[in-house]
Amino acid sequence: MADVLPLVEARLRSAFGEPDARAAVTFLGTDRIEVLRFTEGDIVRYATLGMSAQPMTDPTAALADPVKGPRAELVLSVRAGEADTDKVLRPLAVLAASPQVEGLVVAPGASLDVGEPLWPGAPFTSVLVAEPGGLVEDLDLDAPADPVRFLPLLPMTPNEAAWKRVHGAGALQERWLNGGTDLRDPLRRSVALD
């Protein structure tokens, strides 16, 4: 099968235009992960490139299939100029490497935690993985490979992450919606959870 990453980058460019910055991170024993930055008006989008090179494998599987299995890249959108969000590059790369390092299958509804603020002064240490298809269409690959899905990440405060563990992703998203929460605000406070 042809290399997936040039196709993934082409899909990101068709959705967001030319990236205005890119950085690469390599962790011991993993493939290189790049993070591309796209700026559109007052919104900055960070997209990973490299997570989809290999399919994600269920850690309980006896043998990893080199072709079949879910593939994904991560997309984070924030409002520009209110915080030093470019420091999110390394945490995003850590999250994108987690399927290789920890054997995770990243899917909508999952919580991913980096254990430290996503950027300096950020009230968030984790993200909720949202449903794909809104910002970037899935990238179909030749059969039998699964399509590459572009998963939006929604930053969560520690209180929101704890509430989500009890009540579920849908309930938290409903709470955000009912509260008129600006999920792109890099300094927003936690939604009311009482």
GROMACS .gro file of C-alpha atoms in nm:
model
  194
    1MET     CA    1   0.000   0.000   0.000
    2ALA     CA    2   0.122   0.351  -0.080
    3ASP     CA    3   0.257   0.567   0.201
    4VAL     CA    4  -0.043   0.711   0.383
    5LEU     CA    5   0.113   1.032   0.519
    6PRO     CA    6   0.139   1.231   0.192
    7LEU     CA    7  -0.231   1.160   0.134
    8VAL     CA    8  -0.312   1.270   0.489
    9GLU     CA    9  -0.115   1.592   0.453
   10ALA     CA   10  -0.289   1.664   0.121
   11ARG     CA   11  -0.629   1.617   0.291
   12LEU     CA   12  -0.528   1.856   0.572
   13ARG     CA   13  -0.409   2.116   0.319
   14SER     CA   14  -0.734   2.089   0.122
   15ALA     CA   15  -0.930   2.150   0.445
   16PHE     CA   16  -0.716   2.421   0.607
   17GLY     CA   17  -0.481   2.564   0.340
   18GLU     CA   18  -0.104   2.582   0.370
   19PRO     CA   19   0.045   2.522   0.715
   20ASP     CA   20   0.233   2.824   0.849
   21ALA     CA   21   0.453   2.615   1.080
   22ARG     CA   22   0.544   2.254   1.148
   23ALA     CA   23   0.744   2.072   1.411
   24ALA     CA   24   0.856   1.712   1.444
   25VAL     CA   25   0.896   1.503   1.758
   26THR     CA   26   1.043   1.155   1.780
   27PHE     CA   27   1.009   0.941   2.089
   28LEU     CA   28   1.236   0.644   2.151
   29GLY     CA   29   1.097   0.339   1.973
   30THR     CA   30   0.829   0.525   1.777
   31ASP     CA   31   0.784   0.673   1.432
   32ARG     CA   32   0.824   1.047   1.391
   33ILE     CA   33   0.516   1.259   1.466
   34GLU     CA   34   0.479   1.601   1.306
   35VAL     CA   35   0.240   1.873   1.417
   36LEU     CA   36   0.125   2.120   1.152
   37ARG     CA   37  -0.013   2.464   1.243
   38PHE     CA   38  -0.280   2.629   1.030
   39THR     CA   39  -0.401   2.983   1.098
   40GLU     CA   40  -0.735   3.105   0.967
   41GLY     CA   41  -0.847   3.443   1.096
   42ASP     CA   42  -0.844   3.428   1.475
   43ILE     CA   43  -0.845   3.045   1.488
   44VAL     CA   44  -0.530   2.835   1.505
   45ARG     CA   45  -0.557   2.466   1.424
   46TYR     CA   46  -0.290   2.212   1.518
   47ALA     CA   47  -0.303   1.880   1.332
   48THR     CA   48  -0.087   1.575   1.389
   49LEU     CA   49   0.078   1.395   1.099
   50GLY     CA   50   0.221   1.050   1.159
   51MET     CA   51  -0.027   0.883   1.391
   52SER     CA   52  -0.209   0.729   1.091
   53ALA     CA   53   0.103   0.572   0.937
   54GLN     CA   54   0.016   0.247   1.115
   55PRO     CA   55  -0.326   0.116   1.215
   56MET     CA   56  -0.406   0.126   1.586
   57THR     CA   57  -0.413  -0.221   1.738
   58ASP     CA   58  -0.614  -0.353   2.028
   59PRO     CA   59  -0.357  -0.427   2.300
   60THR     CA   60  -0.528  -0.763   2.367
   61ALA     CA   61  -0.482  -0.879   2.006
   62ALA     CA   62  -0.233  -1.163   1.968
   63LEU     CA   63  -0.092  -1.022   1.644
   64ALA     CA   64  -0.091  -0.667   1.506
   65ASP     CA   65  -0.236  -0.642   1.154
   66PRO     CA   66  -0.011  -0.415   0.943
   67VAL     CA   67  -0.301  -0.299   0.722
   68LYS     CA   68  -0.640  -0.337   0.894
   69GLY     CA   69  -0.740  -0.137   1.197
   70PRO     CA   70  -0.849   0.217   1.280
   71ARG     CA   71  -0.625   0.504   1.171
   72ALA     CA   72  -0.652   0.861   1.293
   73GLU     CA   73  -0.491   1.202   1.325
   74LEU     CA   74  -0.571   1.460   1.592
   75VAL     CA   75  -0.691   1.818   1.536
   76LEU     CA   76  -0.700   2.089   1.804
   77SER     CA   77  -0.860   2.430   1.736
   78VAL     CA   78  -0.804   2.731   1.964
   79ARG     CA   79  -0.849   3.106   1.951
   80ALA     CA   80  -0.524   3.279   1.857
   81GLY     CA   81  -0.339   3.540   2.058
   82GLU     CA   82  -0.482   3.476   2.404
   83ALA     CA   83  -0.222   3.221   2.522
   84ASP     CA   84   0.106   3.066   2.411
   85THR     CA   85  -0.072   2.772   2.250
   86ASP     CA   86   0.223   2.685   2.025
   87LYS     CA   87   0.364   2.503   2.329
   88VAL     CA   88   0.092   2.241   2.270
   89LEU     CA   89   0.308   2.083   1.998
   90ARG     CA   90   0.487   1.838   2.229
   91PRO     CA   91   0.173   1.732   2.426
   92LEU     CA   92  -0.009   1.675   2.095
   93ALA     CA   93   0.279   1.463   1.966
   94VAL     CA   94   0.271   1.264   2.293
   95LEU     CA   95  -0.102   1.197   2.242
   96ALA     CA   96  -0.047   1.102   1.877
   97ALA     CA   97   0.229   0.858   1.976
   98SER     CA   98   0.015   0.691   2.246
   99PRO     CA   99  -0.116   0.415   2.013
  100GLN     CA  100   0.244   0.311   1.939
  101VAL     CA  101   0.377   0.360   2.291
  102GLU     CA  102   0.084   0.240   2.505
  103GLY     CA  103  -0.118   0.032   2.261
  104LEU     CA  104  -0.418   0.265   2.288
  105VAL     CA  105  -0.693   0.275   2.030
  106VAL     CA  106  -0.796   0.642   2.023
  107ALA     CA  107  -1.167   0.678   1.946
  108PRO     CA  108  -1.447   0.934   1.990
  109GLY     CA  109  -1.557   0.966   2.352
  110ALA     CA  110  -1.212   0.884   2.491
  111SER     CA  111  -1.024   1.104   2.735
  112LEU     CA  112  -0.652   1.159   2.683
  113ASP     CA  113  -0.445   1.312   2.961
  114VAL     CA  114  -0.091   1.449   2.932
  115GLY     CA  115  -0.052   1.509   3.307
  116GLU     CA  116   0.053   1.872   3.268
  117PRO     CA  117  -0.100   2.189   3.122
  118LEU     CA  118  -0.144   2.165   2.744
  119TRP     CA  119   0.036   2.501   2.715
  120PRO     CA  120   0.171   2.753   2.971
  121GLY     CA  121  -0.111   2.877   3.193
  122ALA     CA  122  -0.366   2.639   3.038
  123PRO     CA  123  -0.641   2.523   3.273
  124PHE     CA  124  -0.646   2.192   3.079
  125THR     CA  125  -0.436   1.878   3.117
  126SER     CA  126  -0.659   1.650   2.913
  127VAL     CA  127  -0.878   1.643   2.605
  128LEU     CA  128  -1.202   1.478   2.501
  129VAL     CA  129  -1.185   1.307   2.162
  130ALA     CA  130  -1.485   1.425   1.959
  131GLU     CA  131  -1.661   1.275   1.658
  132PRO     CA  132  -1.479   1.313   1.324
  133GLY     CA  133  -1.616   1.447   0.997
  134GLY     CA  134  -1.694   1.808   1.084
  135LEU     CA  135  -1.365   1.983   1.004
  136VAL     CA  136  -1.190   1.729   0.782
  137GLU     CA  137  -1.357   1.447   0.591
  138ASP     CA  138  -1.235   1.093   0.648
  139LEU     CA  139  -0.963   0.987   0.404
  140ASP     CA  140  -1.054   0.659   0.234
  141LEU     CA  141  -0.762   0.425   0.169
  142ASP     CA  142  -0.733   0.125  -0.063
  143ALA     CA  143  -0.910  -0.184   0.072
  144PRO     CA  144  -0.867  -0.359   0.308
  145ALA     CA  145  -0.726  -0.059   0.501
  146ASP     CA  146  -0.961   0.142   0.721
  147PRO     CA  147  -1.004   0.515   0.642
  148VAL     CA  148  -0.804   0.779   0.825
  149ARG     CA  149  -1.030   0.973   1.061
  150PHE     CA  150  -0.946   1.326   1.174
  151LEU     CA  151  -1.047   1.343   1.540
  152PRO     CA  152  -1.115   1.686   1.696
  153LEU     CA  153  -0.977   1.734   2.047
  154LEU     CA  154  -1.176   1.936   2.302
  155PRO     CA  155  -0.967   2.056   2.601
  156MET     CA  156  -1.108   1.960   2.942
  157THR     CA  157  -1.037   2.107   3.284
  158PRO     CA  158  -0.957   1.850   3.557
  159ASN     CA  159  -1.309   1.896   3.702
  160GLU     CA  160  -1.467   1.838   3.360
  161ALA     CA  161  -1.253   1.527   3.306
  162ALA     CA  162  -1.358   1.386   3.645
  163TRP     CA  163  -1.725   1.466   3.573
  164LYS     CA  164  -1.698   1.301   3.231
  165ARG     CA  165  -1.562   0.979   3.387
  166VAL     CA  166  -1.880   0.955   3.594
  167HIS     CA  167  -2.143   1.086   3.352
  168GLY     CA  168  -1.994   1.013   3.007
  169ALA     CA  169  -1.875   1.213   2.708
  170GLY     CA  170  -2.226   1.285   2.575
  171ALA     CA  171  -2.338   1.437   2.904
  172LEU     CA  172  -2.030   1.662   2.919
  173GLN     CA  173  -2.079   1.778   2.560
  174GLU     CA  174  -2.445   1.852   2.638
  175ARG     CA  175  -2.337   2.051   2.945
  176TRP     CA  176  -2.093   2.252   2.727
  177LEU     CA  177  -2.364   2.315   2.469
  178ASN     CA  178  -2.625   2.422   2.726
  179GLY     CA  179  -2.370   2.649   2.896
  180GLY     CA  180  -2.271   2.819   2.568
  181THR     CA  181  -1.909   2.715   2.631
  182ASP     CA  182  -1.651   2.849   2.386
  183LEU     CA  183  -1.438   2.536   2.350
  184ARG     CA  184  -1.181   2.730   2.146
  185ASP     CA  185  -1.107   2.972   2.431
  186PRO     CA  186  -0.756   2.871   2.549
  187LEU     CA  187  -0.817   3.022   2.894
  188ARG     CA  188  -1.182   2.933   2.955
  189ARG     CA  189  -1.311   2.827   3.294
  190SER     CA  190  -1.479   2.497   3.369
  191VAL     CA  191  -1.847   2.473   3.277
  192ALA     CA  192  -2.090   2.459   3.573
  193LEU     CA  193  -2.110   2.093   3.679
  194ASP     CA  194  -2.350   2.099   3.975
   0.00000   0.00000   0.00000
